[in-house]
JSON list of C-alpha atoms in Angstrom, two decimals:
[
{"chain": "A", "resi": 1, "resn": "UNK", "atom": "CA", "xyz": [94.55, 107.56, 64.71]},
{"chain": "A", "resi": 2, "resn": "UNK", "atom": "CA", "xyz": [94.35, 104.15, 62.62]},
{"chain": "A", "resi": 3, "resn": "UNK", "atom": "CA", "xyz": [93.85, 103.26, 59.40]},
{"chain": "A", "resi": 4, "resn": "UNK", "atom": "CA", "xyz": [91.07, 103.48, 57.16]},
{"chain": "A", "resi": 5, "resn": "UNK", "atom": "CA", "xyz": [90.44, 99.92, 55.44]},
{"chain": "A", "resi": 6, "resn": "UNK", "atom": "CA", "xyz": [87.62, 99.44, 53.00]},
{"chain": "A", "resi": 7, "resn": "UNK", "atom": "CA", "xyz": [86.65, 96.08, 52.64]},
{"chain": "A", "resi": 8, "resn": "UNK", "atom": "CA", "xyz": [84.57, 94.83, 49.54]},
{"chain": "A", "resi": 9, "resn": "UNK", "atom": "CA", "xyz": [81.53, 92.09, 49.81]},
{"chain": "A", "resi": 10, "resn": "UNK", "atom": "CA", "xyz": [84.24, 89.30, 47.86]},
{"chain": "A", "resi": 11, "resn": "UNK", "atom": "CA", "xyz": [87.14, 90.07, 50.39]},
{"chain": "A", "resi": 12, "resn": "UNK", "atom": "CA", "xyz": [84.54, 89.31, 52.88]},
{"chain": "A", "resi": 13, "resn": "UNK", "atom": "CA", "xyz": [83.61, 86.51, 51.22]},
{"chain": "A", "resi": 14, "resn": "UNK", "atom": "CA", "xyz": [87.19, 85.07, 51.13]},
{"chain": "A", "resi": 15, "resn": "UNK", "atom": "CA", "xyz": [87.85, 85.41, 54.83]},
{"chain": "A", "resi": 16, "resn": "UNK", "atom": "CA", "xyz": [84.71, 83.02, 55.06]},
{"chain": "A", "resi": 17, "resn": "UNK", "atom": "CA", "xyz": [86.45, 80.61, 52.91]},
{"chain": "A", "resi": 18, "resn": "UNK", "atom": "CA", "xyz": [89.74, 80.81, 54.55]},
{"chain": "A", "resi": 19, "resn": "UNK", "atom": "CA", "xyz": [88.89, 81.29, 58.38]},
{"chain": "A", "resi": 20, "resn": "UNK", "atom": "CA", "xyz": [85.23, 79.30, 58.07]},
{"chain": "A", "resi": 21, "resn": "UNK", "atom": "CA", "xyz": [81.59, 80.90, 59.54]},
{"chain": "A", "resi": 22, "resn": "UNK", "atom": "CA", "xyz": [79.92, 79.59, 63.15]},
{"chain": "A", "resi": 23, "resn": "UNK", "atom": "CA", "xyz": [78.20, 76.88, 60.81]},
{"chain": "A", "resi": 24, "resn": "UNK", "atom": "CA", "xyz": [80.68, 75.72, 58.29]},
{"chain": "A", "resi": 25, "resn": "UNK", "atom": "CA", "xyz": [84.60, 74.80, 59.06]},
{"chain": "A", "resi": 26, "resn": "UNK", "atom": "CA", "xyz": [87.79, 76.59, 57.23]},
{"chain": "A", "resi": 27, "resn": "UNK", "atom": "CA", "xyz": [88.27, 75.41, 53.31]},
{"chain": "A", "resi": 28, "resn": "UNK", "atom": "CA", "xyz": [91.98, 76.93, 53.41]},
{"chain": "A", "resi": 29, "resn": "UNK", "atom": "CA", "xyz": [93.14, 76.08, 57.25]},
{"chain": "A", "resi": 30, "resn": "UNK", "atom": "CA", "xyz": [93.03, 72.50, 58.33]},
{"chain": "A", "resi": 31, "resn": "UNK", "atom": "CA", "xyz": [91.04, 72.10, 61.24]},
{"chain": "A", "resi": 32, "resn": "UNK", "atom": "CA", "xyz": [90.24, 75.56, 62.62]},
{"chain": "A", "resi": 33, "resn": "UNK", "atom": "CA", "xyz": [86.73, 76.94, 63.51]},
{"chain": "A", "resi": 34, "resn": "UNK", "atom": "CA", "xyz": [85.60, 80.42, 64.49]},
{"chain": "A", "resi": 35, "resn": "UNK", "atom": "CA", "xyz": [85.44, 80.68, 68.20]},
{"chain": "A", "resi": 36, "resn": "UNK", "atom": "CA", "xyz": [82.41, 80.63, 69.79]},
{"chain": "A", "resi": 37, "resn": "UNK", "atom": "CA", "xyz": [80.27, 83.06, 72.77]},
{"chain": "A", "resi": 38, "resn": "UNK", "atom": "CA", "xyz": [80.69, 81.48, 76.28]},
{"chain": "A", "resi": 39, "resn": "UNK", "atom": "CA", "xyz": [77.41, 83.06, 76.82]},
{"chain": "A", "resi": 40, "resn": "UNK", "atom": "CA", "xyz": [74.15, 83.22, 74.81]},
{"chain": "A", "resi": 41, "resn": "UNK", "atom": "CA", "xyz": [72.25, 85.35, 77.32]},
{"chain": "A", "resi": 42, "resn": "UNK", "atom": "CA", "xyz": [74.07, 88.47, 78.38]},
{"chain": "A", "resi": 43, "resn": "UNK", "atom": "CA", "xyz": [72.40, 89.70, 81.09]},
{"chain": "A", "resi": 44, "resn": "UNK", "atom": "CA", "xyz": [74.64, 87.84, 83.50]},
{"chain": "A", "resi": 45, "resn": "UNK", "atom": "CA", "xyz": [73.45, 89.71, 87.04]},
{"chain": "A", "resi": 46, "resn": "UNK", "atom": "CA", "xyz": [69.90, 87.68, 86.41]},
{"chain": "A", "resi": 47, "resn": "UNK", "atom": "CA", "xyz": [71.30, 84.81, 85.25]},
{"chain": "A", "resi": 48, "resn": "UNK", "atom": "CA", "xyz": [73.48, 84.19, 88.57]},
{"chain": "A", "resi": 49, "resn": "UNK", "atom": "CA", "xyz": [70.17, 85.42, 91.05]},
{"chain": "A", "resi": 50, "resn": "UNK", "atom": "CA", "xyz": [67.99, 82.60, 88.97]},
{"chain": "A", "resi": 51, "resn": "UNK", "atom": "CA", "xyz": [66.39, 79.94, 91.11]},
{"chain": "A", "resi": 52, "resn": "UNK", "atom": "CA", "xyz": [67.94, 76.93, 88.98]},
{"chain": "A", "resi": 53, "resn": "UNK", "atom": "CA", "xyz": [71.52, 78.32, 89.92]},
{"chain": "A", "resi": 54, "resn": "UNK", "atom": "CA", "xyz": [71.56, 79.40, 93.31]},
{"chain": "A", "resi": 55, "resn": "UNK", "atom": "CA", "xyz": [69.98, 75.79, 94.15]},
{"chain": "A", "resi": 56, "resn": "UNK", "atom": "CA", "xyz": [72.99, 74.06, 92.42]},
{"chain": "A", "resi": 57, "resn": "UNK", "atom": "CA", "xyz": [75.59, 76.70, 93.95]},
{"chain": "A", "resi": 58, "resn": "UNK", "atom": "CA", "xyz": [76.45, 76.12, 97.28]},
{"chain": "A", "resi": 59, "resn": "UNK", "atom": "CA", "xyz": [75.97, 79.04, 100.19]},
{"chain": "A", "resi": 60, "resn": "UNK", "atom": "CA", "xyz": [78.98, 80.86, 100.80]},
{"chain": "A", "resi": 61, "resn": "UNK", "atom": "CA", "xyz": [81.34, 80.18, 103.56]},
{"chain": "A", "resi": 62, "resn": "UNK", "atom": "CA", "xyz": [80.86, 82.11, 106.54]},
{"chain": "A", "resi": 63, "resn": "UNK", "atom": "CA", "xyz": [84.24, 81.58, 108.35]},
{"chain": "A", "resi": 64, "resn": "UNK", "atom": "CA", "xyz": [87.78, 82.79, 106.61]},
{"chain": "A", "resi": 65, "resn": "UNK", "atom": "CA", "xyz": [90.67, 81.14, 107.49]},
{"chain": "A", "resi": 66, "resn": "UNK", "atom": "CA", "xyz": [93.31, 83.07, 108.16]},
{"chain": "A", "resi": 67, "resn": "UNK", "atom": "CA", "xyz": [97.01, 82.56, 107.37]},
{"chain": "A", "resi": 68, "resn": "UNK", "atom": "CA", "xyz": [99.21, 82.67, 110.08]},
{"chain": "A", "resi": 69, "resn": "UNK", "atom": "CA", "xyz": [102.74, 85.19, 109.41]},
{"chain": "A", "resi": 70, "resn": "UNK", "atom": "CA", "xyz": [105.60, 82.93, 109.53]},
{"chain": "A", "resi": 71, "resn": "UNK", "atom": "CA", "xyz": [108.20, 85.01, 112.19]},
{"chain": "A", "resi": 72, "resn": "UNK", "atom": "CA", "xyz": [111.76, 84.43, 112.60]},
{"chain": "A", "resi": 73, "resn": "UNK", "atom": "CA", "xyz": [112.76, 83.29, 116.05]},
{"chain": "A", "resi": 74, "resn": "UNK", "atom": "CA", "xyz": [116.34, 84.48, 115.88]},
{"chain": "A", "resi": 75, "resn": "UNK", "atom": "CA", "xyz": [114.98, 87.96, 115.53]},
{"chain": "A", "resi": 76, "resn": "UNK", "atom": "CA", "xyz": [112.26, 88.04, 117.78]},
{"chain": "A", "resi": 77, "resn": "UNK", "atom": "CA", "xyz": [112.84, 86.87, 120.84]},
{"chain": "A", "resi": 78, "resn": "UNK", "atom": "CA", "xyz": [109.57, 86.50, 122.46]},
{"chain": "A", "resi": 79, "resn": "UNK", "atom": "CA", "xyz": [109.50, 84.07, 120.10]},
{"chain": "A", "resi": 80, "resn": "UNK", "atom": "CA", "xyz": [112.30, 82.10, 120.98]},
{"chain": "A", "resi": 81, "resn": "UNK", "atom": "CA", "xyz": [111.36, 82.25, 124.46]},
{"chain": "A", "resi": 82, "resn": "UNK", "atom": "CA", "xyz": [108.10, 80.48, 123.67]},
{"chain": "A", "resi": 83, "resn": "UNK", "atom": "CA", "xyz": [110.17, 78.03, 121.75]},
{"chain": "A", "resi": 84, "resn": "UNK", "atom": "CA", "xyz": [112.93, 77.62, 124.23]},
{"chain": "A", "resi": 85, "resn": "UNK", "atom": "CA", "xyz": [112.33, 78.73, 127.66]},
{"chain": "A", "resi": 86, "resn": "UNK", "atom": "CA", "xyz": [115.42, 78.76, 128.50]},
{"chain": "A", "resi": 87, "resn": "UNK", "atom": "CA", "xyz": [116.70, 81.36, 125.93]},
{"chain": "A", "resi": 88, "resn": "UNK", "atom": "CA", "xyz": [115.80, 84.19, 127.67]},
{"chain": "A", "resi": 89, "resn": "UNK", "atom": "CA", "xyz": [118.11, 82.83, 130.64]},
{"chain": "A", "resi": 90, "resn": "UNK", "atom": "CA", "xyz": [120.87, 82.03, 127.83]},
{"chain": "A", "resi": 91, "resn": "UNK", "atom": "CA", "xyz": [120.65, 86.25, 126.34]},
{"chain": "A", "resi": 92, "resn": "UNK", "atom": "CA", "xyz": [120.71, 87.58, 129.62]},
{"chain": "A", "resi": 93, "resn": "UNK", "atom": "CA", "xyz": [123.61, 85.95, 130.59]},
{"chain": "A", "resi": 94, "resn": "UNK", "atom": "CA", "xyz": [125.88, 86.72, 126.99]},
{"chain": "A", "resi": 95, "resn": "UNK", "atom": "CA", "xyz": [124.10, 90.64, 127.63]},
{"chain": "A", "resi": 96, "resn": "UNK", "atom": "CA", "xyz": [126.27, 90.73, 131.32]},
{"chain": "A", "resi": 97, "resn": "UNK", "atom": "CA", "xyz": [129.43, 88.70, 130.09]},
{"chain": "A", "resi": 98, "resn": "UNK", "atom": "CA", "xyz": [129.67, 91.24, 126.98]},
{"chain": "A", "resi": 99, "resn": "UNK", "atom": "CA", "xyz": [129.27, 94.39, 129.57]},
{"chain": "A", "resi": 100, "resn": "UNK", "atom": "CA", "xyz": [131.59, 92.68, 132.09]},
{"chain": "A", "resi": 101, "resn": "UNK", "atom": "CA", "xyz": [133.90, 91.87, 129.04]},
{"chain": "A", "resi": 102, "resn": "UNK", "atom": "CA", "xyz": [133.81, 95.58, 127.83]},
{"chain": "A", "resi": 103, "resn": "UNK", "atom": "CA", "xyz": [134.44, 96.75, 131.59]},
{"chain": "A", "resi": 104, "resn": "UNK", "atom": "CA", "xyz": [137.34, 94.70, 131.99]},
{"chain": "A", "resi": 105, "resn": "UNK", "atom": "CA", "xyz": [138.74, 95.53, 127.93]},
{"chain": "A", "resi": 106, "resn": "UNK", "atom": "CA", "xyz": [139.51, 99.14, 129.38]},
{"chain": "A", "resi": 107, "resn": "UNK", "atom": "CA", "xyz": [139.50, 100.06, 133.08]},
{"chain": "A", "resi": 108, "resn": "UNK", "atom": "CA", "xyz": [141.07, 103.66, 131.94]},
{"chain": "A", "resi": 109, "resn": "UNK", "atom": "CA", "xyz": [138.26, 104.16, 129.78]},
{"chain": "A", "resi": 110, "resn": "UNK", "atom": "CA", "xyz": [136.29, 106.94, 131.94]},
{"chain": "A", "resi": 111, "resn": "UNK", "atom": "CA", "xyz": [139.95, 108.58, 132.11]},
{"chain": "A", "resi": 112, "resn": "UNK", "atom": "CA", "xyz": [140.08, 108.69, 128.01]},
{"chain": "A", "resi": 113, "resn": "UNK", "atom": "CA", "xyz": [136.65, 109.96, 127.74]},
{"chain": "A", "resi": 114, "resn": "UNK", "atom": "CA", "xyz": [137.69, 113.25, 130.14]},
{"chain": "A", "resi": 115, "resn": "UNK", "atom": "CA", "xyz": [140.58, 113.65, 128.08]},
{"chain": "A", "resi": 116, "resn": "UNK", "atom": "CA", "xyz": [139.19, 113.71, 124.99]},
{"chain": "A", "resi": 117, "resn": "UNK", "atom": "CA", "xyz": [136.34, 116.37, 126.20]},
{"chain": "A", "resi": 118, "resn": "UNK", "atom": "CA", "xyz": [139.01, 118.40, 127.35]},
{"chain": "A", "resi": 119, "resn": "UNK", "atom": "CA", "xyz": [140.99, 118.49, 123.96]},
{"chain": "A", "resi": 120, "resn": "UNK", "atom": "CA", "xyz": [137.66, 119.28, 122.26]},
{"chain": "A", "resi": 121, "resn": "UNK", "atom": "CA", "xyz": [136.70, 122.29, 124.45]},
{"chain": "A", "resi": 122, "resn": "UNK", "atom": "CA", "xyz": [140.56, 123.27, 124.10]},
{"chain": "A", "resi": 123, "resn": "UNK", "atom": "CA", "xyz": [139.74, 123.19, 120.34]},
{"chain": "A", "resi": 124, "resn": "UNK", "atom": "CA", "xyz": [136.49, 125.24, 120.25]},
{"chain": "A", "resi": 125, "resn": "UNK", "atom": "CA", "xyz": [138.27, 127.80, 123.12]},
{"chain": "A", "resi": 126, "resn": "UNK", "atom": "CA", "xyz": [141.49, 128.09, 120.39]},
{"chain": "A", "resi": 127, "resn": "UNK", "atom": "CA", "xyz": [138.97, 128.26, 117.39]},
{"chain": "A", "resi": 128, "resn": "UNK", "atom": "CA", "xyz": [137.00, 131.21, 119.20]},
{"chain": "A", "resi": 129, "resn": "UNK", "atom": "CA", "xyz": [139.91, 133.61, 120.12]},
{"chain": "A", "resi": 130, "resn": "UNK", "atom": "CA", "xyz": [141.34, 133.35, 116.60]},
{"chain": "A", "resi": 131, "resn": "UNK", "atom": "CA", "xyz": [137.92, 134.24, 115.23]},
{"chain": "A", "resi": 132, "resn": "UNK", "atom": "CA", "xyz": [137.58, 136.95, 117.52]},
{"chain": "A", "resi": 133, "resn": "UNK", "atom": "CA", "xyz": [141.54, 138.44, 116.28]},
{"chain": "A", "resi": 134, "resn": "UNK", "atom": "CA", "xyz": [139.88, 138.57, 112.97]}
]
């Protein structure tokens, strides 16, 4: 809740002197004036259908231009392939050298990947029968 303020008819008076009316400018502040309504007539949804305006307004535009989404080509590469034809060419080719690459890094690699399943079964076999003792 706010405060109550009671205002007499002088204090009322003084804020004229100090802050000035619509007709007469400020005694106490150096060139300040009351602001002023924008609008005299209120009803603004008859003022904007009135003949005088819409004959000075122009008639809406019918077409919207739309704004085109900037895309990065390094990411999308249908994009760089209508850039640069010949990237598509260029990806496949670093795609096969990095699976040749890998291929050739390891040729025991299928041997590891046995090994290693057999450990883990090994694991959850051992894990079982000590489970089962208890």
């Amino acid at each position: 809740m706010g405060r109550l303020i009671i205002w007499t008819e002088s204090a009322f008076r003084k804020l004229d002197l100090i802050y000035g009316t619509e007709v007469r400018k400020s005694v106490a502040k150096a060139s300040f004036t009351m602001p002023r309504a924008k609008m005299c007539n209120a009803d603004f949804s008859r003022l904007i259908r009135s003949e005088e305006i819409v004959k000075a307004v122009r008639p809406p535009k019918k077409t919207v231009k739309t704004v085109r989404i900037h895309r990065n080509p390094l990411k999308k590469s249908a994009l760089m392939v209508k850039l640069n034809p010949y990237a598509a060419v260029i990806k496949r080719a670093a795609i096969l050298a990095q699976s040749k690459q890998q291929k050739m890094d390891d040729p025991l690699e299928a041997e590891i990947q046995e090994s290693t399943k057999k450990v883990i079964a090994t694991r959850k076999s051992s894990g079982k029968k000590v489970a089962a003792k208890k």
